[in-house]
Structure formats: C-alpha cells, structure tokens
Amino acid sequence: MFVVVHLAPGDPVDIMAGPALTADAAAQMRANFGLDRPLAVQYGRWLAAFATGDFGYSHTHQAPVRTVLASLLPNTLSLGAAALLGSFVLGILIGVVQALKHRTAVDGALSVVMLFFYSMPSFWLALMLTLTFGLMARNVWGWPIWFPASGMYSVDYQSLGSAARVVERLRYLTLPTLTLTLVLTAGIARFMRGSMLEVIGEDYVRTARAKGLSERRVIWGHAFRNALLPIATLSGLYVPLLLSGTVFVESVFGWPGMGRAMVEAVHARDYPLVMAGSFVFAVMVVAGNLLADVLYAAIDPRVRYD
Amino acid sequence: MRPSIHEFDMTEGVAERGTAHRAASTLAFVLPGLPQLLAGRKRGALALGAWVAVWMVLWLRWSAVRAALGGGRGSGAVTILGITLVAVWVWSWRARADVGPAAQERASDTWGGPVVVGVGALAAIVLAALLAPLLTDFDPYVGGSIRSERLIGPSSAHLLGTDRLARDVFTRILYGARISLTIGLVAAGLAATLGTMAGAVAGYVGGLVDSVIMRTVDIVLAFPRLVLLISIVAIVRPSVPLIVVILALTQWPSTARLVRGEVLSLKERDFIVAARALGMSRSRIITRHLVPNALGPVIVATTLGVGHAIVLEAGLSFLGIGLSPSIPSWGNMVAEGRENLLEAWWLSTFPGLAIVVTVLAINLVGDGLRDALDPRAHAP
Amino acid sequence: MHRLLLGTSIALATLMGASACAEDAPPVAWSDPFCQSVMPRVSAWLDSASAAAPAPTDDRYGGTLVAAGIEDLSRGGGMNAFLANDYVARQHQQYVTLMTLVRYGNDLEPEPWLAESWEINEEGTEVTFHLRDDVVWHDGQPTTAHDVAFTYERITDPAIGYVNAQFFEPWIAGEEGVQVVDDYTVRMRLTPHSEYLDPWTAVAIMPRHLLGEVEVEDLITHPFGSLCPVGNGPFVFREHLTDQQWTFVANPAFPGSLGGRPFIDRYVYRKIPEQATIFTELLTGGIDFYIQPRPEQVSRMEESAETVVKTFPSRTYAFLALNTRLPQFADARVRRALALGWNRSEFVEANLLEHGRVANGPVPPTHWAYDPGAADDLDYDPEEAARLLDEAGWVDRDGDGIRENADGVPLSFSVAYNAGNVIRQNAAEFMQGQLRGLGVDARAEAADYGELIGRVMTAGEDRDFESLILAWTVEFRLDDTPLFHSREFAGEAGFAGLRDAEVDRLLDAINTAESREEARPLWSAYQERIAEVLPYQFLYYPNRIMGLSSTVHGVEADLRGEWVNFKDWWIDPAAR
C-alpha cells in the first residue's frame, strides 16, 4: 500500500505550489515535511513510528494523523452502525414478507423494488433523495418535515437540550442512512427470504403447525427466530460493502468521515493518512469477518474452533 | 398460465396438431416469435420484440440506413441489423415445431417472468448501442454552436436535451452504452476467468499453492474494494482497457473464494475420485470435471458482477478518478451532470436512468438464474 | 417482531444519546499538549473581555453566519501564515482571525492596519513601521514589534520552506533585516522595490509568545495552524472539527478605531465537498454564504427571493501552458497560430456566461500594471493562423489531415487538465474540436490534479507534459520571474520553458524599479513581449462569484477578496 501510494506522481509540495514558489523553498518544504529521503527510508521511518502508535502527520489537515482519525472515525462508525441497523431491520422484514408471500405478486414486486435501489449508483440516489426530501419538500411542496442536505447537526446544536439534540441528530442522520440502507437492503432481504423459506420447510415447523399452534406463533415464535440465526453472521461480512458505500454518502451529505477523507488524501498525496486509514479499514474488515465467524460458531453447534 | 394456445386452437376450430403446425409455420414466417409466444414460450416475446424493433428502425430511420448503405456512417450497424433480422427469423423457423402441448411442458418454467423482462431489456439496450449510428443524426463528441444550442432541455430536435458543449444527450447515451456495457461485460468476464482458475487450482492442488492464493485473496478482500480502486487509479489515469483490468483485479478474489469452496466439496465426490483413479492428469480433472461442475454459482456471480462494474465505474467518475471525462461513458455523464442537477436536470437524470435500467435488467437475470440454481445463495 | 422494532429503536436512541452527550467533552484537537495549554487561556480571556465590553447598541449586532466551501480551511494551511498556499485560507488569515501590518484600501492603495503609520528612507532601503498599541492576541497578550520581528525573521529564513518565498526576494533575510526599535516600532531593510509594502498586506503577523520557541523547520507542521490558532483579528477562533467546520466568534476587544467589534456574533465555516449539496443548502437556508458557485447556478440564485449574487473580477487568469521544449511548440509562430486558431471569446461567453472575460496576458485587468493595448491582436482569425502555420513549415504532408513539419513530426499534442474542473474540460474539448479544422491534433486529456502537478511542476530541465490548462491567482505585487525568466527554466514553476532575453531583461528591470511610475512602461513592454512569444495561451479571467442569503447585508467584496470587509457584514435582525 505504501509503495502504491508513493508510486503516484506528484507529492504534497507540488500540490501546494503556486507562482511565487521558488525552487529552493520547495526543496526546503520537502525536507520539513520529511519527503526528501529515499522511499525505503521513508517507509522504514513510517513503519517504526507506526509500530509505536505514531501514525505520522497529515499535511492536508495540518494535524497529527491520530487526531484526524480520532475525530473522523466516530462519525463513520455512527453512520455505518445506523445504516447496518437500518438495512438489517428493513431487509429482515422484507425478507420475511417475501417468504410468507412466496411466489406471489408481492414477492416479485418487492424483489424488483429492492433491486431497483440496488442498481443505482449510490451518489446519484443520495442526490435524488436530497433534492426530493430537502429542496423540493421545503421550497416547493412546503412539507412540515423536511431533511437537511448536509452535515451531522446544525450550527446551533450546542445550545440545544439533550432531547432536542437526539431529535436533531436523527433528522440529520435520516437521509445518509436511508441512502445506504436502500442500497444494502436487497442482499439482506434476499438472504432472509431464502433462510425463512428453508426453515418453513423444516420438520419442527410442521410439527408446531400440527400441534395446532396459531399461525402467528408458528411463524414468529419458531420459524422467524430460527431463520434469523444465519442472518446474524451476515452482518460482519457487510463491513467492506458499508465502508465503500460511506465514501459516496459522506461526499454528497458533507458527512465528516473517513471514507471521503481517504479519497481526498489519495488525491492530495497525504501518504500518512492514506496508510493509517487503510490500516483502520483493514482492521475493521477483519474484525467484521471475525465477528461473522464467532457468531456462526456460537449459533451453529456443529462448528467448533479448536 | 397457458390460455393462449386454447384461444389459438379455437380460431383454428380444430385442436389438431397438423393444422396448428401449419398455421405456426406461416406465422413464424411473417411474425417470428409470435407462435412461440402464443404457445407460452416467453422467449418468443424476445424474438418478436427484436423483429418489430428492427423493422421500426428500418421504417423510421430509413434515410440513415440508406446513407449507411451508400457508404456513410454506420455501415457496421446495418450489418448488425441484417444479422439480427436473419437470426430471429431462423430461430423462429427452427422452433416453429415447438408449439405443441409437449413443448409447453418443456418450456413451462425454465425462464421466470423477471428473467425474460431482464433479458429483453438488456437485448434492447445492446441492440440500441450497436445500432447507435442509425438511431441518431448527431455526433457524440462534436456538438452544435455553443452559443445557441447549449444546455437546451428535452425537445423534438434533441430528445433528451443537449449538454454544456451543445452535444446531443440522447446520442451520447447511445454511444455511452457501448463503453459502459463493454466495461461491465469484459471486467466481469475477466474476473470470472481469473477467479475460477485461481479458485480451482487452490482448491484442488491445496497445500502451499492454496495458502499463497488464498492469502492473496484475503489481503485483497481486507480492503474495501473502493479504497483499493482509488489507490490504484491515483497512479494512472484509467483508459477503458485499464479500468477493465483494474475492476477485474479487485473482483476476482471473491470469485476465487466461491470456486475454491465448490471445488473442495466436489473433490471428494465419486466421479472425481474415479477420474483420479483412472489416472487423469490434474489439469484435465480441473478443466474437464471440476470447473464445469462449479460453474453455476460463478455464472450468477459474474452476471451480478457486470452490473456492479457499471455502477462502480460511475462511482469512480463521481470521485473524479474515473475515465477521462471526454469519454461519454454513462458514469462520466451522470457525474458531470450532477453539478447542474438544479439548472439542467436532464444532464444527469437520463444517463442515471440508463444505468439503473441496465443494471436492474442484469440483476433481474442474475437473480433469476440464482433462483434456478441455488435458492439459498448469498447476498448480491 | 415488536421486540425487534423496540430493540432497534432503543439501540438507535442510545447511540444518539451517547453521541449527543459526548459533544460536551472538549474537542479531540485539544488532546495536543500545545492546544491544552493555549485554549483555556483563550476561553478565559474571551470571558473577561466580553464582560468588559459595552453592550452593543446597534441592532446590526448579533446572529450567526454560516459559509460553506468544498475544502477544509486546513487544506490551505489553516491559520498558519507560514504555510498559506490557498486563497480562501489566506483570506481568513488576513481578514478574519489574524492581522497584517497594512492592508489595501478601497482605492487599492496600502492603508494602516496593524501598523498605524510607516516611513521609508530616501534610498528606499529602510522601512519603519509604527504599530498600534491596542491590539491584543486572543489570549490577552499585546501584539508588539517583537511579533513582527519574529514573523519577519522566520519567513525570510530559508529553512522554513515558505511557499511564497518569492514575496520576500527583495528583503534582507534574517536578523540583519529587522530591528525592534521599541515595543511598538520595528525597522526592516530591503533592496529598493516599487511594491515594498505588498508582502505585508499578504502575510499575517504571527504570535511570538506562542511560537517563538518552535524550531524553524517545524513551523509549517505545527498544530497552531489548524488545531488551535490564536489570532489578534476581528474574530476569535473557537473550534475546528476536522473536515466539518471552523467556528469563530466576534472579538469584543477589537480596537474601536478599526471599527470595533464585528457585527456578526458567530461565524461558522463549513466544509461540504459536493457543490450540488452546497447549492441545496443555500436554497434551503442551511447556509448563508456559498463561496464559489458555478456560473450556471447564478440565474437560479438571482430568481430566488431568498438569495442574492455578488460578483467581482478576480486576480486569476487561466491559461494553457505549452511545453516550448518540444518541437511542436518551439516556434513562436506556431504558438501564435494556436492562439488565433480557436474562438476563445465564443467559448468564454458560453461557459463563463457573463462572469469572466477573454484573457490575453499574464496581468489581469484588475491589476494596476495592466495595459489593454499590449495584446489586442489575439482575436479569433483562422486564416491568419493557417498562414502562420504554413509559413513556419507545418503543412499536411501525408494527407492525414494533420500538419507535419519537415522532419515528419505531426502537430499533435495532448491538452491536459485536472479532472473535475468542468470549465477547463470544456475548454480542452472545445479547443480540440476547433483546432482539428486547422489541421492540428489537440487531444483533451483529464488527469488527477496531484498527478498533473507532479508531472509538470517538478524541478528539472525536462518536463513530462505537452500542454496543460492551469490558472494562477496573482498578488498585487506581481512577479513572473519564476514563470518566465530563463534563470528559472529548471525551477518548479518554469514549466513553460521560455528562454527569451528580452523577457529576462524586462523582468529584472521591473524588479529593480523603485516606483510604479518607473515600472509601468516596463510592464507594458513586458505584456507586449509576452503576447509575441506566447509561452502560455491565455484563456480567461474568471470573476469570483458569491452566493449569499438575502438576509446578509453590508457585503462589499472586490478583487481584494470575499472577506475584505467581513467584520462589517450584518444579518437581518428578523432572520436571526
């Protein structure tokens, strides 16, 4: 990763250069940013520092990378968590409905609607949602509830009471979460539908029915709970998808998170931030996989890790 | 689900095979696809649609076709027009016998409704892309006067409006289809080939080879695909071939994982054990026995991968790191037009819809195939 | 089922509640030891200063103004004057939170600001500034001559790596160049220069008591600029949330004779990376100031009753740089033919609408040295262009529609531009279309900005580009030496690779001229000469555009910048 980023032509000093930059000053800037040494040396120094927890200095943010990560990561995580929650709730609901209405018009229609959103470039969906529920809702249709186009909260946030703060954060979170949710739901719904169909065909569900339990108890008490188990493992595997999605959503909604910052860091040749960001992303993906494995083992008695 | 044949039979008066067959032959000659459609074969609708579409083009755009025949722009498109015509007709003629009750049984449920819609829409888009020079009088790269024809909304002269350099948006979408579809198809195809090979070898050979391949896969998959793409693209501005390669390089590991899993379970099956006992070479076992049997899920994954590649290309354009903006790919058009969403909504809305419709069609097909192959398969 | 929904809502509420409470904790940035020591002092000073300040009487006082731009201010160096490489960040240093010694007045002549008065000796080698004694840093320390001397010594020290080093070329570097006469008087030495005050309108004074101990090499990476700047200007820095927003509040102790406390209570600069989103925010009242809208967006803002548009000519010119090291561009006649060969005015009219004009030289019309007569023969003239190409020996020899020279080199080149800049992209593509008719193969080619700049602006004899579109924003003290002087042929900015003795002579003469009167004819001659040798193809002078909420009043922006009278902006009381 280090080499890949450094292979890109151009360095931070080039990007800052203007008509009043002399050659001497440029060389000095490189030295002060630590960019004048050979690549191997730079990598060695970076690695050594990294091992001690020093992630280096981000020249685009004029701050230590640690500070940058500390302020951006929670934002990405809260958006990601909300989207994960949203898409699983929605996906599970739709999946169950589809399974119950298997091979009917409802099943087909839901599939097509989910696929429709899944087929959209997420940045485009995000812009459409902003225009509809932000601009049009407020300026043209005059709805009492409309959603702001960007940010995590308004500039008057600090002066609000705690209850008002929660409401405000939810309001600002709605559109970004909705975008990610709509894109991610298709897969989850599909998985849930399959899982549910399989469970409904199992013996114990038939037994439950035979025992004369109400259909409601059979579906929610037995089938649903068992069908839910395999879904849990899916949540860990959705981490990479989610992280890719946040790049677009953070851009459109001006959400100050890691995804957008990574793209900008690559553009600006902010090597330490790119490296540290990739590292954090990789850790999150691995953690997601681990979570999936652990959940799987916890749920399925046949799997044991020695 | 099959009332049509009865109506058809009733018009003939007698539900006798010979009469029906003769009538079908006549129909197949004039309106290919119709008898098959009436017989409940959904792909008849495709043939009929293609047939009608081709004649529509010939009729409505005869001047363009004539110009092309006279050596002008689009002679390749005319050839394609001809090939389509002949292919549809030949298929219909050869399948004319397939209209009896027995055929209905055979045809009843191989293709679900959504799949046919998906295939139909895709076929229409591919055809439109190929016939682009016949469908429009404009050039995708050179616009009209930027003083008087710039940023005009949809009108009769410019169906979907014009862009900032007074180029016709409809024309650019048609030509853009060529680029976007190529990217999607080739990237997914390449990834499938690479992934299948790697996965099959890893799964069958095992040991060190397996470790090396699967660790590579793990590493690539540890980074969100987009982050990987961004870092690669920052080094070189992608051209069409390059972006195809890059998309394929970040796609193959998931296919490899899929195939390896399949191969591992196939490996111990009797027919492979038998093949090994017969002394077949490893490469032969892999190519002749393992890969074909593991192909089902790969086909599904690849189909969905095509759509994914198209959407990703658009995403890269949005981030300003996609294809050179002068190339009219759909992604570029959507990304470029989004800045003017409020003043000139047609700039990004129509290419956006093109992406949605195409990818939706592809996903419908993939979804349908998956239902047919594996009802409990993983998420897209 | 219901339990699932309930659980979900509880989880979501907890998440929100936790983050809502977390906001009361001090910002992450304060974890830095420097900030930990500085920021509490600023808070304490602000409290006492607010208590001491008289209650505002005018109803123009009050309210919050929210501005939005696509970059975080820290991207351009934040409030660190030693690292100011971006126009918007520099504007905030000059007019929002820091102060310069002098500033340009409405007539574009230097006027007192931090310095009350100044005088220069007969020979033009010694300037003495007399500072105001009522300006304090936002932690309570007075701003004195020691701060000025500190800033001077550091910025002229080659070890700092100052991005605008060319500004201080005439000044004697280091301690020899500056002398503190008394706490509020400072004397500086220079080789005579006609625009000697200009650097002191651009470079803000930095606090010695906070940064004096910092090693000079570490100044451009110091957390001061982006995490916890302490200024002395009309607005006090309060908070910077990475990639999100900067918050400033009115300085209650800003000297009364400089206008006193600004009208606006609080100023928030938000970073929103997507222009379409900024526009939506302006139209839905989420922000009050959209910093640089696109020309196409202007009409919509003018139609709306909630928004107004202000535009002013900028100090920017966009150009197509030709790599004159290449055989295609070595001949000045070819360069001239390329300039005449496509219709720049049609392009500018259609793409900038009325918010810009065709450029013909490296001196923007807003600059005092601009000579409108120097380059008035560069209008669209395809016949003349074709004639020039024929004369220079570029004719189509193999019938492929592209001209070649006698050696068979085709007149073919790429026109690179940074991807994402739509106007430049349109320029490249439009040029491509029109030059094609002239037998010139110009191929529009997008590149990542970093990549492009890395290829082009790397010191060295050779450059890896054919032509590229770029723009410079010039200072009032214009100096093109790094661009066109043959001495800078291998320098970062010397990518056009011009070697012209006449240009060298004029640039040197301009730099040693002692007054504007002496420099003006030299500038005219320089502009004429550049129009002859054309190392750049000049494209357009864009206007700056501001999209404002109609509740914002008192905005008087001109080529000094958007924020020039920011402390006098006020918000409609009804809209607060």
PDB file of C-alpha atoms in Angstrom, chain B residues 141-142 144-148 150-151 163-165 167 172 233-237 318-327 335-336 338-343, chain C residues 274-276 279-280 283 294 296-297 299-300 343 345-347 349-353 417 419-420 422 425-427 429-430 432-433 444-448 451:
ATOM      1  CA  TYR B 141     -18.167  14.138 -29.481  1.00  0.00           C
ATOM      2  CA  VAL B 142     -18.862  17.224 -31.568  1.00  0.00           C
ATOM      3  CA  GLY B 144     -23.541  22.317 -32.335  1.00  0.00           C
ATOM      4  CA  SER B 145     -22.966  26.001 -31.749  1.00  0.00           C
ATOM      5  CA  ILE B 146     -22.200  26.554 -28.086  1.00  0.00           C
ATOM      6  CA  ARG B 147     -23.772  29.977 -28.345  1.00  0.00           C
ATOM      7  CA  SER B 148     -27.225  28.892 -29.424  1.00  0.00           C
ATOM      8  CA  ARG B 150     -26.043  24.774 -25.370  1.00  0.00           C
ATOM      9  CA  LEU B 151     -27.996  23.279 -22.466  1.00  0.00           C
ATOM     10  CA  ASP B 163     -25.058  19.332 -22.726  1.00  0.00           C
ATOM     11  CA  ARG B 164     -22.619  22.166 -21.998  1.00  0.00           C
ATOM     12  CA  LEU B 165     -20.845  21.750 -25.317  1.00  0.00           C
ATOM     13  CA  ARG B 167     -23.872  17.827 -27.759  1.00  0.00           C
ATOM     14  CA  ARG B 172     -24.117  10.349 -26.015  1.00  0.00           C
ATOM     15  CA  VAL B 233      -6.334   4.769 -10.030  1.00  0.00           C
ATOM     16  CA  ALA B 234      -4.339   7.545  -8.394  1.00  0.00           C
ATOM     17  CA  ILE B 235      -1.204   6.229 -10.099  1.00  0.00           C
ATOM     18  CA  VAL B 236      -2.527   6.216 -13.622  1.00  0.00           C
ATOM     19  CA  ARG B 237      -5.478   7.862 -15.193  1.00  0.00           C
ATOM     20  CA  PHE B 318     -18.144  10.802  -9.341  1.00  0.00           C
ATOM     21  CA  LEU B 319     -14.998  10.816  -7.248  1.00  0.00           C
ATOM     22  CA  GLY B 320     -13.158  12.428 -10.156  1.00  0.00           C
ATOM     23  CA  ILE B 321     -10.914   9.459 -10.783  1.00  0.00           C
ATOM     24  CA  GLY B 322     -12.771   7.586 -13.482  1.00  0.00           C
ATOM     25  CA  LEU B 323     -12.317   7.527 -17.226  1.00  0.00           C
ATOM     26  CA  SER B 324     -11.184  10.689 -18.936  1.00  0.00           C
ATOM     27  CA  PRO B 325     -14.280  12.904 -18.822  1.00  0.00           C
ATOM     28  CA  SER B 326     -14.342  13.411 -22.562  1.00  0.00           C
ATOM     29  CA  ILE B 327     -15.259   9.735 -22.993  1.00  0.00           C
ATOM     30  CA  ALA B 335     -21.069  12.556 -12.584  1.00  0.00           C
ATOM     31  CA  GLU B 336     -20.606  15.596 -14.791  1.00  0.00           C
ATOM     32  CA  ARG B 338     -24.858  16.239 -11.214  1.00  0.00           C
ATOM     33  CA  GLU B 339     -23.333  19.664 -10.681  1.00  0.00           C
ATOM     34  CA  ASN B 340     -26.147  21.107 -12.738  1.00  0.00           C
ATOM     35  CA  LEU B 341     -28.928  18.983 -11.354  1.00  0.00           C
ATOM     36  CA  LEU B 342     -30.934  22.065 -10.459  1.00  0.00           C
ATOM     37  CA  GLU B 343     -30.414  24.017 -13.675  1.00  0.00           C
TER      38      GLU B 343
ATOM     39  CA  GLU C 274     -20.129  18.483  -3.071  1.00  0.00           C
ATOM     40  CA  GLN C 275     -21.120  21.697  -4.864  1.00  0.00           C
ATOM     41  CA  ALA C 276     -24.623  20.474  -5.640  1.00  0.00           C
ATOM     42  CA  PHE C 279     -26.256  24.878  -3.509  1.00  0.00           C
ATOM     43  CA  THR C 280     -29.137  22.929  -1.989  1.00  0.00           C
ATOM     44  CA  LEU C 283     -31.539  27.350  -1.246  1.00  0.00           C
ATOM     45  CA  ARG C 294     -20.730  27.768 -10.719  1.00  0.00           C
ATOM     46  CA  GLU C 296     -24.718  28.225 -14.379  1.00  0.00           C
ATOM     47  CA  GLN C 297     -26.103  28.437 -10.867  1.00  0.00           C
ATOM     48  CA  SER C 299     -29.537  32.696 -12.623  1.00  0.00           C
ATOM     49  CA  ARG C 300     -31.368  30.414 -10.211  1.00  0.00           C
ATOM     50  CA  ASN C 343     -12.601  31.068 -30.866  1.00  0.00           C
ATOM     51  CA  SER C 345     -14.452  34.582 -26.973  1.00  0.00           C
ATOM     52  CA  GLU C 346     -17.240  32.230 -28.060  1.00  0.00           C
ATOM     53  CA  PHE C 347     -16.032  29.746 -25.510  1.00  0.00           C
ATOM     54  CA  GLU C 349     -19.216  33.681 -23.456  1.00  0.00           C
ATOM     55  CA  ALA C 350     -20.861  30.279 -23.384  1.00  0.00           C
ATOM     56  CA  ASN C 351     -19.043  28.824 -20.395  1.00  0.00           C
ATOM     57  CA  LEU C 352     -18.490  31.669 -18.002  1.00  0.00           C
ATOM     58  CA  LEU C 353     -21.693  33.388 -19.100  1.00  0.00           C
ATOM     59  CA  TYR C 417      -6.469  19.478 -17.378  1.00  0.00           C
ATOM     60  CA  ALA C 419     -10.359  16.129 -13.848  1.00  0.00           C
ATOM     61  CA  GLY C 420     -13.391  17.627 -12.177  1.00  0.00           C
ATOM     62  CA  VAL C 422     -15.689  21.389 -15.850  1.00  0.00           C
ATOM     63  CA  GLN C 425     -12.584  20.335 -19.516  1.00  0.00           C
ATOM     64  CA  ASN C 426     -14.932  22.196 -21.790  1.00  0.00           C
ATOM     65  CA  ALA C 427     -12.093  24.461 -22.904  1.00  0.00           C
ATOM     66  CA  GLU C 429     -12.678  19.714 -25.668  1.00  0.00           C
ATOM     67  CA  PHE C 430     -13.804  22.856 -27.463  1.00  0.00           C
ATOM     68  CA  GLN C 432      -9.838  20.052 -29.681  1.00  0.00           C
ATOM     69  CA  GLY C 433     -12.864  20.436 -31.935  1.00  0.00           C
ATOM     70  CA  ALA C 444      -8.189  16.719 -24.385  1.00  0.00           C
ATOM     71  CA  GLU C 445      -6.855  14.564 -21.584  1.00  0.00           C
ATOM     72  CA  ALA C 446      -8.001  14.589 -17.963  1.00  0.00           C
ATOM     73  CA  ALA C 447      -5.627  13.894 -15.132  1.00  0.00           C
ATOM     74  CA  ASP C 448      -5.722  13.783 -11.390  1.00  0.00           C
ATOM     75  CA  GLU C 451      -0.568  13.661 -10.770  1.00  0.00           C
TER      76      GLU C 451
END
